[in-house]
GROMACS .gro file of C-alpha atoms in nm:
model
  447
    1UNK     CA    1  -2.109   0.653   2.490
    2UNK     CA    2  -2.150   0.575   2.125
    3UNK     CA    3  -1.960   0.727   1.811
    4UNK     CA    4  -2.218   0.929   1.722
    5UNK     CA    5  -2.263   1.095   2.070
    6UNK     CA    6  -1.912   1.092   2.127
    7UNK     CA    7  -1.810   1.278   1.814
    8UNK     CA    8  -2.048   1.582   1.945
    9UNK     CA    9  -1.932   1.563   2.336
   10UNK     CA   10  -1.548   1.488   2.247
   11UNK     CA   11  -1.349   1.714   2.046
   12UNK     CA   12  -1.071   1.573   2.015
   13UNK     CA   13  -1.231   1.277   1.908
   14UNK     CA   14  -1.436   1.449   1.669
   15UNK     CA   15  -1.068   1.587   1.510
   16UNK     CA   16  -0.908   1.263   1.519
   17UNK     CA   17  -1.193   1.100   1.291
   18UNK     CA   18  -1.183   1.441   1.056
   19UNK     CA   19  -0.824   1.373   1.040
   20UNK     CA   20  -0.900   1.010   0.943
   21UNK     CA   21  -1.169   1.092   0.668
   22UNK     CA   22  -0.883   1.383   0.536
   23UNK     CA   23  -0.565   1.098   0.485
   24UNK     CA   24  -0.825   0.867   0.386
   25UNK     CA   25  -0.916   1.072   0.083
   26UNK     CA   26  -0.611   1.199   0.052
   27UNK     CA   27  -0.432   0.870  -0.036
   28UNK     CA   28  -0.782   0.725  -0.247
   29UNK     CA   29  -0.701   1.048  -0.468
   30UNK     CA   30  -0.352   0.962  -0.506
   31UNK     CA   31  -0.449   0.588  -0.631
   32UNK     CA   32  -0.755   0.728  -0.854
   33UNK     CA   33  -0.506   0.879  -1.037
   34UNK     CA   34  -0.293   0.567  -1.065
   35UNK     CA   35  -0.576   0.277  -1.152
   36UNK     CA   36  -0.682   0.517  -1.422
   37UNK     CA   37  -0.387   0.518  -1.607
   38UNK     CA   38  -0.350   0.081  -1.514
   39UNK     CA   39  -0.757   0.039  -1.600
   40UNK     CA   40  -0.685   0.189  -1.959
   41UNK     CA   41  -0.397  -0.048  -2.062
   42UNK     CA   42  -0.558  -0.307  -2.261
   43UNK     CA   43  -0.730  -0.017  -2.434
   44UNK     CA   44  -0.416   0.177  -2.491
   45UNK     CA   45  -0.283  -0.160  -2.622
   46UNK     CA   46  -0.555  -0.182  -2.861
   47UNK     CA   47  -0.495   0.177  -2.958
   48UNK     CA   48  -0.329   0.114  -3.374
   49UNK     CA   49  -0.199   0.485  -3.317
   50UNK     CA   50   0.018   0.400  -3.010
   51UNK     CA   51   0.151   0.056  -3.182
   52UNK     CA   52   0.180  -0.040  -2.740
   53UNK     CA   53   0.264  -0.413  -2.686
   54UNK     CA   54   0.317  -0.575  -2.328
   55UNK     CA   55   0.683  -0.522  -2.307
   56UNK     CA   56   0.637  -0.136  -2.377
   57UNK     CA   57   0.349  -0.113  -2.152
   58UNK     CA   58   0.573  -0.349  -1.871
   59UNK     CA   59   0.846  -0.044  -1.919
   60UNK     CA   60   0.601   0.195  -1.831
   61UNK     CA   61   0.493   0.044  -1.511
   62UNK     CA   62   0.866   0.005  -1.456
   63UNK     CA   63   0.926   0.382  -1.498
   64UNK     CA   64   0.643   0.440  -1.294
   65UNK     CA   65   0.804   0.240  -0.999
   66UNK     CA   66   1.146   0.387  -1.036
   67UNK     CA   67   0.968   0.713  -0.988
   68UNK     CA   68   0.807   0.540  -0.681
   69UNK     CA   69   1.175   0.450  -0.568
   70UNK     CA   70   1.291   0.770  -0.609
   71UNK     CA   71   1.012   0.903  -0.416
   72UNK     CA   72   1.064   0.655  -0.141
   73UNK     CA   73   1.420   0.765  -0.082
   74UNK     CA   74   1.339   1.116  -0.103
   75UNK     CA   75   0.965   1.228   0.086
   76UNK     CA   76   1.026   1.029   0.425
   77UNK     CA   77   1.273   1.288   0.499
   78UNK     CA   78   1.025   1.569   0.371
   79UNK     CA   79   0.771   1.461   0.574
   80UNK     CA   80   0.924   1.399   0.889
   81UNK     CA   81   1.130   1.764   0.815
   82UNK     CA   82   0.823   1.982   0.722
   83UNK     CA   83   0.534   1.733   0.802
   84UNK     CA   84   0.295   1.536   0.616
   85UNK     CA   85   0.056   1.795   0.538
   86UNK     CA   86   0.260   2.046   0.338
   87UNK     CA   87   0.405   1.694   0.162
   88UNK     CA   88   0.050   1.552   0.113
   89UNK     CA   89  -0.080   1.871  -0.090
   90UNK     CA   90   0.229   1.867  -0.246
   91UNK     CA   91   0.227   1.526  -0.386
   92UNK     CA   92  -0.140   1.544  -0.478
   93UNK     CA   93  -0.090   1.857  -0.742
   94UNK     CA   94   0.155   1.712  -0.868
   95UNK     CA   95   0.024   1.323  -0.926
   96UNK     CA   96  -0.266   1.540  -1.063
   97UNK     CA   97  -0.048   1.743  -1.350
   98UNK     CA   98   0.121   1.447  -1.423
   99UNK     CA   99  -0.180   1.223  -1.497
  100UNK     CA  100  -0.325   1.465  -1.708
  101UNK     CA  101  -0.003   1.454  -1.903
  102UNK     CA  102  -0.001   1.099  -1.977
  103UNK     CA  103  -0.345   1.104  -2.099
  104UNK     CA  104  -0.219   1.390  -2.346
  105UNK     CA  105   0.059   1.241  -2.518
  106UNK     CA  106   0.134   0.909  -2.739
  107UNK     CA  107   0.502   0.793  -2.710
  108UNK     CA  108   0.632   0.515  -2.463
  109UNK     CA  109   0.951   0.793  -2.399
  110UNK     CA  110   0.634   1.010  -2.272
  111UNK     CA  111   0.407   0.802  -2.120
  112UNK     CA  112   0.735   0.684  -1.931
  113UNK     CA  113   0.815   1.021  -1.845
  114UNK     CA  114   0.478   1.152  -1.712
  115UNK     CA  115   0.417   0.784  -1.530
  116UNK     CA  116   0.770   0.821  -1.349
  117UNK     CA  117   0.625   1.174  -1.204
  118UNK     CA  118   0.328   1.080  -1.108
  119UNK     CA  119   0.434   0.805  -0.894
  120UNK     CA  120   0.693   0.957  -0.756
  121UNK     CA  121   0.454   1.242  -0.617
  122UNK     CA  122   0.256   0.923  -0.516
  123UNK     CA  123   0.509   0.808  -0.339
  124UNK     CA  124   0.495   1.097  -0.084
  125UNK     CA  125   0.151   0.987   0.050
  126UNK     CA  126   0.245   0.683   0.274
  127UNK     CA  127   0.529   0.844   0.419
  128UNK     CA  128   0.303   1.149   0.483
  129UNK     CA  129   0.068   0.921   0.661
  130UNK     CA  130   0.268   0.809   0.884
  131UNK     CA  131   0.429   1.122   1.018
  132UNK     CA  132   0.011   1.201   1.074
  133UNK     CA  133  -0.032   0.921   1.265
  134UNK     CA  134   0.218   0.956   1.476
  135UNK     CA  135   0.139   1.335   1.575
  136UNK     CA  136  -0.242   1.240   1.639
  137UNK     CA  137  -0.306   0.889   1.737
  138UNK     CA  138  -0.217   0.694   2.017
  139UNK     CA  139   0.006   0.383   2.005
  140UNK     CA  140  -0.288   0.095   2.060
  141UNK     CA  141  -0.514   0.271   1.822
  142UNK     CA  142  -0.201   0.226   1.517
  143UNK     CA  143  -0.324  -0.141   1.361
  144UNK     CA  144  -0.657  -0.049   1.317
  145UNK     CA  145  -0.560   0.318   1.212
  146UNK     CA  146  -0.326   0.140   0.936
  147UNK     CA  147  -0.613  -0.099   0.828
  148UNK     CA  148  -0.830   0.103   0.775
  149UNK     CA  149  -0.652   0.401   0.564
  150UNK     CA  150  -0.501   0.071   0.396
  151UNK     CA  151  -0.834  -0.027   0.304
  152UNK     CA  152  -0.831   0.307   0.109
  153UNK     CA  153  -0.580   0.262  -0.182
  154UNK     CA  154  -0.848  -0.092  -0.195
  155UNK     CA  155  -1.192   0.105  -0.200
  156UNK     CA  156  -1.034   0.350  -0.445
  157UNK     CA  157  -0.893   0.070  -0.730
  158UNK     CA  158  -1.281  -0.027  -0.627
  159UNK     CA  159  -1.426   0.256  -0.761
  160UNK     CA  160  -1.186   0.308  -1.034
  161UNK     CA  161  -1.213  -0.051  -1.192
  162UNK     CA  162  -1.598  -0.047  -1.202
  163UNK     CA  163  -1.660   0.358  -1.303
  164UNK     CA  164  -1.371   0.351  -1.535
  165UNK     CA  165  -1.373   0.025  -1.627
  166UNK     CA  166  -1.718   0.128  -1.764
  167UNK     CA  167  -1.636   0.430  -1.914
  168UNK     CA  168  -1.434   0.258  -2.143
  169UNK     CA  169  -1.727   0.086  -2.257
  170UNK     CA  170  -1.836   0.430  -2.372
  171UNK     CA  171  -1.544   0.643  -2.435
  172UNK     CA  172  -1.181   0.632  -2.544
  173UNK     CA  173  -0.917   0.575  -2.264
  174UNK     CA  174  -0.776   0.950  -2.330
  175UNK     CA  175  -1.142   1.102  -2.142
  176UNK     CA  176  -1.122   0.809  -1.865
  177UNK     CA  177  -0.760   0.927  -1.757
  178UNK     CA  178  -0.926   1.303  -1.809
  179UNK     CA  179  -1.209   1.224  -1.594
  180UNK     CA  180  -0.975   1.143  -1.261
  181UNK     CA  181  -0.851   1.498  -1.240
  182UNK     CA  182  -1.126   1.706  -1.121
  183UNK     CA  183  -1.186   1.416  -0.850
  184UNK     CA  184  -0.852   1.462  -0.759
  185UNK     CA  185  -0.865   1.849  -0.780
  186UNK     CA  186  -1.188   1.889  -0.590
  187UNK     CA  187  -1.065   1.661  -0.244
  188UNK     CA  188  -0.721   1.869  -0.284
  189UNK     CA  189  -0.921   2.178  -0.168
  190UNK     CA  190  -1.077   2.051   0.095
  191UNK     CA  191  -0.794   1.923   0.228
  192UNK     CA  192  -0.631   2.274   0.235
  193UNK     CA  193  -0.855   2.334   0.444
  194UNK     CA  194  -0.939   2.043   0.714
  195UNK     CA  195  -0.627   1.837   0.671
  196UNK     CA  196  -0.386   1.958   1.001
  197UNK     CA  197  -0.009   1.830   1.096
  198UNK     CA  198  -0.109   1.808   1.474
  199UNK     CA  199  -0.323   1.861   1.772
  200UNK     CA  200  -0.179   2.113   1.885
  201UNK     CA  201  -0.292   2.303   1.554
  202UNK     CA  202  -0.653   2.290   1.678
  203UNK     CA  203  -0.580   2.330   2.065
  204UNK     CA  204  -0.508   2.015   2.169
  205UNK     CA  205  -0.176   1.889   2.355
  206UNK     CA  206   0.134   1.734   2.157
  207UNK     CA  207   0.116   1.352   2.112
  208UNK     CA  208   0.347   1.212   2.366
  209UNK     CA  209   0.612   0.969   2.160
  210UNK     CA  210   0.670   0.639   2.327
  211UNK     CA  211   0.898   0.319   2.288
  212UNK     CA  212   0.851  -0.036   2.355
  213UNK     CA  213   0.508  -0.222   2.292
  214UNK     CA  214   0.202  -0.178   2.403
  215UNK     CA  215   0.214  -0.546   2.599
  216UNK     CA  216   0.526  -0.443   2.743
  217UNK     CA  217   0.578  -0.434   3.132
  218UNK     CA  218   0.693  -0.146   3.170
  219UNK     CA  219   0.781   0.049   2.870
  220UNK     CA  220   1.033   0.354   2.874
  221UNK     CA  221   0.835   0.708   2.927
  222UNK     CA  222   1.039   0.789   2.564
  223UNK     CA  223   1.151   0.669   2.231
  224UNK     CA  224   1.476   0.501   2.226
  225UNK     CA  225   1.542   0.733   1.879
  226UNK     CA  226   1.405   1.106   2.027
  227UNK     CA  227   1.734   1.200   2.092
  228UNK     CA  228   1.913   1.046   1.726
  229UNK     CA  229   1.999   1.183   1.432
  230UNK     CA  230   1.927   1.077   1.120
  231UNK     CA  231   2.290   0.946   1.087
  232UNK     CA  232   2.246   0.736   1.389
  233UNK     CA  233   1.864   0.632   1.346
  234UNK     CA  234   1.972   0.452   0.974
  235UNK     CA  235   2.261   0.307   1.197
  236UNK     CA  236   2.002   0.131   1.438
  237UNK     CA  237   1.787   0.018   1.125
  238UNK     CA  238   2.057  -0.118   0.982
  239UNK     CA  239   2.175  -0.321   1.254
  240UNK     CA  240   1.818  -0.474   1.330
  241UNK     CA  241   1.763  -0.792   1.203
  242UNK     CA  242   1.372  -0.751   1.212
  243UNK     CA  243   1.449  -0.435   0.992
  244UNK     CA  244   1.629  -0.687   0.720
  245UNK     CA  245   1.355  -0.964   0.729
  246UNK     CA  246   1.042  -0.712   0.689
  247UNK     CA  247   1.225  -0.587   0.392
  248UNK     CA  248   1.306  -0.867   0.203
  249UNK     CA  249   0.946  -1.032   0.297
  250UNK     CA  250   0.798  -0.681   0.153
  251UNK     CA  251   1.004  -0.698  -0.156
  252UNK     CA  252   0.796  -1.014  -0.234
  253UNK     CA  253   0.516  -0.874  -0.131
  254UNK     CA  254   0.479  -0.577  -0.324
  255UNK     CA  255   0.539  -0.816  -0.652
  256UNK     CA  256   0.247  -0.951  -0.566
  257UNK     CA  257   0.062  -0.654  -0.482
  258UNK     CA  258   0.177  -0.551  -0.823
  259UNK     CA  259   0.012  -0.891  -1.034
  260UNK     CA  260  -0.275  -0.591  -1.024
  261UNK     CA  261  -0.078  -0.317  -1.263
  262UNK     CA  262  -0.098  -0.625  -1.551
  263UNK     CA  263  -0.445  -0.818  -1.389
  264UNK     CA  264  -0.631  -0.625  -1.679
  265UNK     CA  265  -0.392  -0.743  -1.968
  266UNK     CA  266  -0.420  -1.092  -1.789
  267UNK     CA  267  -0.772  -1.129  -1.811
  268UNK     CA  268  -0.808  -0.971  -2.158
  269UNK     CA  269  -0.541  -1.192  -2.264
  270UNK     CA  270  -0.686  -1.590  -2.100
  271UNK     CA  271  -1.023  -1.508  -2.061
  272UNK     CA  272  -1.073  -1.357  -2.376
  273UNK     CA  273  -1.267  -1.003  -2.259
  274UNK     CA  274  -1.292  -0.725  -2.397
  275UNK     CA  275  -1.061  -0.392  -2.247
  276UNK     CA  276  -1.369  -0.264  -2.028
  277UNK     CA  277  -1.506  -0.585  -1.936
  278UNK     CA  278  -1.139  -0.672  -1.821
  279UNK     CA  279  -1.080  -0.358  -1.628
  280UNK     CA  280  -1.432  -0.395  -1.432
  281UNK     CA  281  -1.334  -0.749  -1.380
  282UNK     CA  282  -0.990  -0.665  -1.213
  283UNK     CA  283  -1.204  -0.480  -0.929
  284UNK     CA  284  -1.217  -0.835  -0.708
  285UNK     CA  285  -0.810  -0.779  -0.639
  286UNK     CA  286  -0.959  -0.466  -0.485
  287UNK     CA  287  -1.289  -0.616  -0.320
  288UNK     CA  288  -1.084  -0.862  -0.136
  289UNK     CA  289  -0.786  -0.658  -0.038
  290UNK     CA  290  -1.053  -0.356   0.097
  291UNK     CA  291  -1.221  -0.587   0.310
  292UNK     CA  292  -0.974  -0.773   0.455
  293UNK     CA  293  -0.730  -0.466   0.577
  294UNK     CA  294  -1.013  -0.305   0.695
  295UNK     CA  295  -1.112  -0.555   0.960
  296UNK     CA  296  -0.775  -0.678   0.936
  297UNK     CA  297  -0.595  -0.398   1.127
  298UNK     CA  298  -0.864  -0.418   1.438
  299UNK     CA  299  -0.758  -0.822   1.455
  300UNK     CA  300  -0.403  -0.720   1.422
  301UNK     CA  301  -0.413  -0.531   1.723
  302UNK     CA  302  -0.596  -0.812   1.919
  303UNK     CA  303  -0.322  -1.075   1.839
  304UNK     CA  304  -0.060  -1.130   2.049
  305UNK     CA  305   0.264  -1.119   1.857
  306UNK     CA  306   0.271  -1.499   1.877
  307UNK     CA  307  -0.062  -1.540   1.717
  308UNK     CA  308   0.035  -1.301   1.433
  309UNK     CA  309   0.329  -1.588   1.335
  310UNK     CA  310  -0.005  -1.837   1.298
  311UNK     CA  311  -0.251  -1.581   1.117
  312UNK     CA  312  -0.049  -1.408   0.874
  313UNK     CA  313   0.158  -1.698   0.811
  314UNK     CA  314  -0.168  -1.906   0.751
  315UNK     CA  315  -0.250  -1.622   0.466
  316UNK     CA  316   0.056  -1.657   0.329
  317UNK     CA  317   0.037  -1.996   0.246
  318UNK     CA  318  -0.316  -1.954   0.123
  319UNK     CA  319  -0.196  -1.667  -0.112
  320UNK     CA  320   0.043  -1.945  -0.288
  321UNK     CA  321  -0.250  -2.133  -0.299
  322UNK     CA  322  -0.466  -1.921  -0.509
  323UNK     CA  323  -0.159  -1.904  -0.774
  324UNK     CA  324  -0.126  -2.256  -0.817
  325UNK     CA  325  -0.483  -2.265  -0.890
  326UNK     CA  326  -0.442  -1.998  -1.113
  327UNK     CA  327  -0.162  -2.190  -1.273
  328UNK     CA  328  -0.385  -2.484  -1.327
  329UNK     CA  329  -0.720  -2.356  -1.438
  330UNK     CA  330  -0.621  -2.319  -1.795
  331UNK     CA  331  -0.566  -2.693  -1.856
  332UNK     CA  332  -0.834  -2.813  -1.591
  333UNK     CA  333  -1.130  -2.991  -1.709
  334UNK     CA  334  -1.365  -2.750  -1.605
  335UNK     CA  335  -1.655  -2.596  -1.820
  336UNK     CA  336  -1.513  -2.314  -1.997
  337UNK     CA  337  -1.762  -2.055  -1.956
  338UNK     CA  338  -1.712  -2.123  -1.557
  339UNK     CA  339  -1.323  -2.091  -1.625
  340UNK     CA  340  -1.358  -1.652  -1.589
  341UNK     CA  341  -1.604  -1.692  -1.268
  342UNK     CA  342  -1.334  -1.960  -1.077
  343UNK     CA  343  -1.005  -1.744  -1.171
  344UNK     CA  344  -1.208  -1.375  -1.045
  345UNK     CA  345  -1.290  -1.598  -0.725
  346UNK     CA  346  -0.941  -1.693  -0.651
  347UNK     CA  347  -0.819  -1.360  -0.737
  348UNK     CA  348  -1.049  -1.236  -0.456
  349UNK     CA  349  -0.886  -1.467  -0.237
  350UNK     CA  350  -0.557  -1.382  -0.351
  351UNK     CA  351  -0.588  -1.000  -0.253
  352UNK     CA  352  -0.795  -1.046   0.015
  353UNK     CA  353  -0.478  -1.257   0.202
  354UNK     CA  354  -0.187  -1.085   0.088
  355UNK     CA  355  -0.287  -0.703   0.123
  356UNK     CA  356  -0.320  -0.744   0.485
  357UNK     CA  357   0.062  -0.927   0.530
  358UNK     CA  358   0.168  -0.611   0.228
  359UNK     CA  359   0.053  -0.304   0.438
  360UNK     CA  360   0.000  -0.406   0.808
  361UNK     CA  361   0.301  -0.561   0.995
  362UNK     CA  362   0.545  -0.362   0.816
  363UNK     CA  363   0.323   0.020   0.874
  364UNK     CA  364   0.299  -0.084   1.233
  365UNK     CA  365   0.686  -0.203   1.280
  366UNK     CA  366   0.792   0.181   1.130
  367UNK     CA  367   0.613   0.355   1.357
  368UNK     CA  368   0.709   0.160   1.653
  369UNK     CA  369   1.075   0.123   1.561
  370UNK     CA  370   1.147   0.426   1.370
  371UNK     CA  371   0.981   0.687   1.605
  372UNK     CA  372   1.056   1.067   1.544
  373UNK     CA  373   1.220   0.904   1.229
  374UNK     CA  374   0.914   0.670   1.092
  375UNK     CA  375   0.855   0.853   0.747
  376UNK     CA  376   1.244   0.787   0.677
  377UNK     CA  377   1.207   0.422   0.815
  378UNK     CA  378   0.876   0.348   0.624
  379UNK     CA  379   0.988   0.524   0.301
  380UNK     CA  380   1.323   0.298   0.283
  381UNK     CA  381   1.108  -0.042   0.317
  382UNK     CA  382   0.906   0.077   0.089
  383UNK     CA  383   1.207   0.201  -0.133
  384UNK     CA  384   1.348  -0.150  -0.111
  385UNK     CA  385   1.018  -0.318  -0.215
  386UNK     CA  386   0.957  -0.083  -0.527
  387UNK     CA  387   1.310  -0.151  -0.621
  388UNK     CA  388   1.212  -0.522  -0.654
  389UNK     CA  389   0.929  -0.431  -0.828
  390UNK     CA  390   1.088  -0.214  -1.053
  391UNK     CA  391   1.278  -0.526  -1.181
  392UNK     CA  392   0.965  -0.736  -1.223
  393UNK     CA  393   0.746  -0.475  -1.403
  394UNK     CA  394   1.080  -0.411  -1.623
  395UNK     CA  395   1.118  -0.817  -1.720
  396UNK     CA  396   0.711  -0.925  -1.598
  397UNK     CA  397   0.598  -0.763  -1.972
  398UNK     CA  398   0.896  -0.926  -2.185
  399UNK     CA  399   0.800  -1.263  -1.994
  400UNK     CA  400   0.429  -1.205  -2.070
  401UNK     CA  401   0.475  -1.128  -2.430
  402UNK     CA  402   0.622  -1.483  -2.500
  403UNK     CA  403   0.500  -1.803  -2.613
  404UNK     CA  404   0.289  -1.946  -2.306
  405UNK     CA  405   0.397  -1.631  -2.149
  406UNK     CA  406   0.164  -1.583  -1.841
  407UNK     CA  407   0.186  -1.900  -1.708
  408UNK     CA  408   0.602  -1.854  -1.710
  409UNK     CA  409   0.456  -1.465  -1.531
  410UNK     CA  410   0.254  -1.731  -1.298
  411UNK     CA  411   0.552  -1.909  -1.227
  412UNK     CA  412   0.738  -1.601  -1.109
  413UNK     CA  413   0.501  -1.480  -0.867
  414UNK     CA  414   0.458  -1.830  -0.703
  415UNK     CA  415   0.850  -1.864  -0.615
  416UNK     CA  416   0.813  -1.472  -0.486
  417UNK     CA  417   0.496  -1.610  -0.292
  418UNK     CA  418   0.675  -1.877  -0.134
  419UNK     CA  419   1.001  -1.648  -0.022
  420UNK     CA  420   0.752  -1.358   0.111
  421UNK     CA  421   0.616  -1.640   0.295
  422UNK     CA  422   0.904  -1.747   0.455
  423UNK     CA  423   1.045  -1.404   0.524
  424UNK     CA  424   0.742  -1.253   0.675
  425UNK     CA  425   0.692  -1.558   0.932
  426UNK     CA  426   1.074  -1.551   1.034
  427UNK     CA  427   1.016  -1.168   1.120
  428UNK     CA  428   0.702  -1.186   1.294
  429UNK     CA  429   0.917  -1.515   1.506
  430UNK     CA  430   1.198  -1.239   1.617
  431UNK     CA  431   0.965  -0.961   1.640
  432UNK     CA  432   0.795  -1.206   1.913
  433UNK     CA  433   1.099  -1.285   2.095
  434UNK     CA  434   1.219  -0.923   2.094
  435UNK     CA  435   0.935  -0.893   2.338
  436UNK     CA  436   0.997  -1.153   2.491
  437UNK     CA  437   1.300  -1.029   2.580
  438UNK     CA  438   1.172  -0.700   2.671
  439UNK     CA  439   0.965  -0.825   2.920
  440UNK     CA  440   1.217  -1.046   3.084
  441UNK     CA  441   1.442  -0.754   3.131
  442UNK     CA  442   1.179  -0.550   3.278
  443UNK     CA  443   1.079  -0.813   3.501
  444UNK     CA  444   1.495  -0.843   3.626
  445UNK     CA  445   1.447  -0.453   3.641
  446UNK     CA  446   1.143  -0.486   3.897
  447UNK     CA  447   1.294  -0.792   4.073
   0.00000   0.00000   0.00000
């Protein structure tokens, strides 16, 4: 049977791919609102009435991620409490208001302000996402449910490099950050209406919760957390050691996720372009990093555990590749005019490896270790990587407003490269002997 035939015949599966298409637009809303507000830097740095340099603007971005923290800490409880619809909705009127804020007023105290709100109602959405995928999809389907609503926050900094990247071009950056809020306002309607917390909302049974992988031998019937509280589930995180290595490796990570809040100033700033050129430009982070979570998560859940070590430690190494290139293309030899062309290339490259290792191993790890309590899980990783980011953001503009300033920012993000890198293999190494181990016990168990 094909998709389209079984989308009429099935209903279920016909609700399961609505439900997709709803969290799909709901997060791309959430991150419209976002890239606006990053896409209209270098203009609001050009702005004489703001007087904005980098270290203001890197304060912002740091306020913005301390909201993000906040939010972390906060909406994994919400959503696993009152489910990741009401928090969804929720988090999208308010990342709305607060955009349209920010494009109102003219003071770093305010911009600060309104940027902190905004992401922490962002904050709520990947939390929410997970408590949703958890209530509707089964266990094998999670890497390539992951990938591809991870491909959304990609297809949506798309879209908002290249439509507001040229509206700039046209108009001031005041109507760009204007012209994200009916987009946001429009899908927040129609997810009122379409977007449901479970199955069992349209007639369908409960989603059974289950432990162990999906390799496994013979994995228990339930979760080894259904029965915790929340004081005992943070115990068990705690004491994990896979729990420690994923969040250190995704402190890294999101650093380098976040080169793309300052990739417009960048290329303004070494390629000489002008603020909508270099917000159009910074759309190949996005191009790589859609594409590659996208197919990524169906590979993800074709590798054995063993083979993930080899494939997203290969990309690792590969993503400290690209920044050493980046590092040297300003004193290279090479034609100038080529110069912009080879650094958009290896930016491409750059997002395209290191979204996948960012938003994958870590998404599926919550849901499969964190159960009934994923959203809390999830939202604490996350927490832990915003806090480092919160620190870079906070010093990455004072660093970048120096003397020779963004190749000392270049230098940065290649020593967090090369930790991420050694973090993330060493956790996908244990998190391939813990099954191991599994199996050997369940094989003693049958013997």
């Amino acid at each position: 049977m094909n998709f389209t035939d079984r989308l009429k015949d099935d209903p279920k599966f016909f609700w399961e791919m609505l439900l997709l298409f709803c969290i799909y637009g709901a997060y791309a809303v959430l991150n419209i609102c976002r890239t606006t507000v990053v896409i209209s830097s270098p203009a609001m740095l050009d702005d004489p009435a703001l007087e904005l340099n980098k270290t203001m603007w890197g304060a912002i971005l740091g306020w913005g991620t301390a909201g993000t923290l906040v939010g972390k800490l906060t909406t994994g409880i919400m959503a696993d409490r009152f489910g990741g619809r009401k928090i969804f909705l929720i988090s999208i009127g308010i990342c709305m208001l607060a955009t349209g804020i920010f494009g109102m007023v003219s003071k770093v105290f305010f911009f600060s302000i309104a940027f902190f709100i905004a992401m922490l109602a962002k904050s709520a959405g990947w939390p929410s996402m997970a408590n949703l995928i958890k209530s509707w999809y089964p266990k094998y389907w999670w890497g390539r449910i992951w990938g591809i609503l991870s491909s959304s926050s990609m297809s949506s900094s798309l879209f908002t490099s290249l439509v507001m990247g040229s509206l700039l071009l046209v108009i001031s950056w005041r109507w760009v950050i204007a012209s994200s809020l009916p987009i946001a306002g429009i899908f927040c309607i129609l997810l009122f209406f379409y977007l449901k917390q479970s199955p069992t909302d349209v007639g369908f049974k409960a989603m059974p919760s289950v432990d162990g992988d999906e390799n496994n031998y013979n994995p228990k019937k339930n979760h080894h957390l259904d029965n915790a509280s929340l004081r005992e589930a943070l115990i068990s995180f705690l004491k994990s050691s896979r729990f420690w290595l994923i969040s250190i490796s995704i402190m890294s990570l999101t650093i380098l996720m976040g080169f793309q809040s300052f990739l417009p100033l960048y290329l303004k700033e070494i390629y000489n372009l002008s603020p909508g050129k270099a917000g159009i430009a910074s759309s190949v982070f996005p191009l790589g990093s859609m594409f590659s979570v996208l197919i990524g998560g169906f590979i993800f859940d074709k590798l054995t555990k063993k083979r993930r070590i080899f494939v997203l430690g290969g990309m690792m190494i590969l993503a400290t590749g690209c920044i050493v290139t980046l590092l040297a293309l300003p004193g290279s030899n090479i034609q100038e005019t080529l110069l912009p062309w080879i650094a958009l290339l290896v930016i491409m490259v750059f997002g395209l490896v290191v979204a996948p290792c960012y938003l994958i191993p870590m998404s599926v790890f919550s849901l499969d270790f964190g159960g009934k309590h994923c959203g809390v899980l999830v939202g604490i990783i996350d927490a832990i990587g915003y806090s480092a980011l919160m620190i870079f953001e906070f010093s990455g503009g004072v660093v970048a407003d120096q003397v020779d300033g963004w190749q000392h920012f270049l230098h940065i993000i290649l020593n967090v490269s090369i930790i991420g890198t050694i973090t993330l293999i060493l956790f996908l190494i244990i998190d391939h002997r813990s099954l191991s181990k599994s199996k050997s016990i369940a094989y003693k168990k049958v013997s």
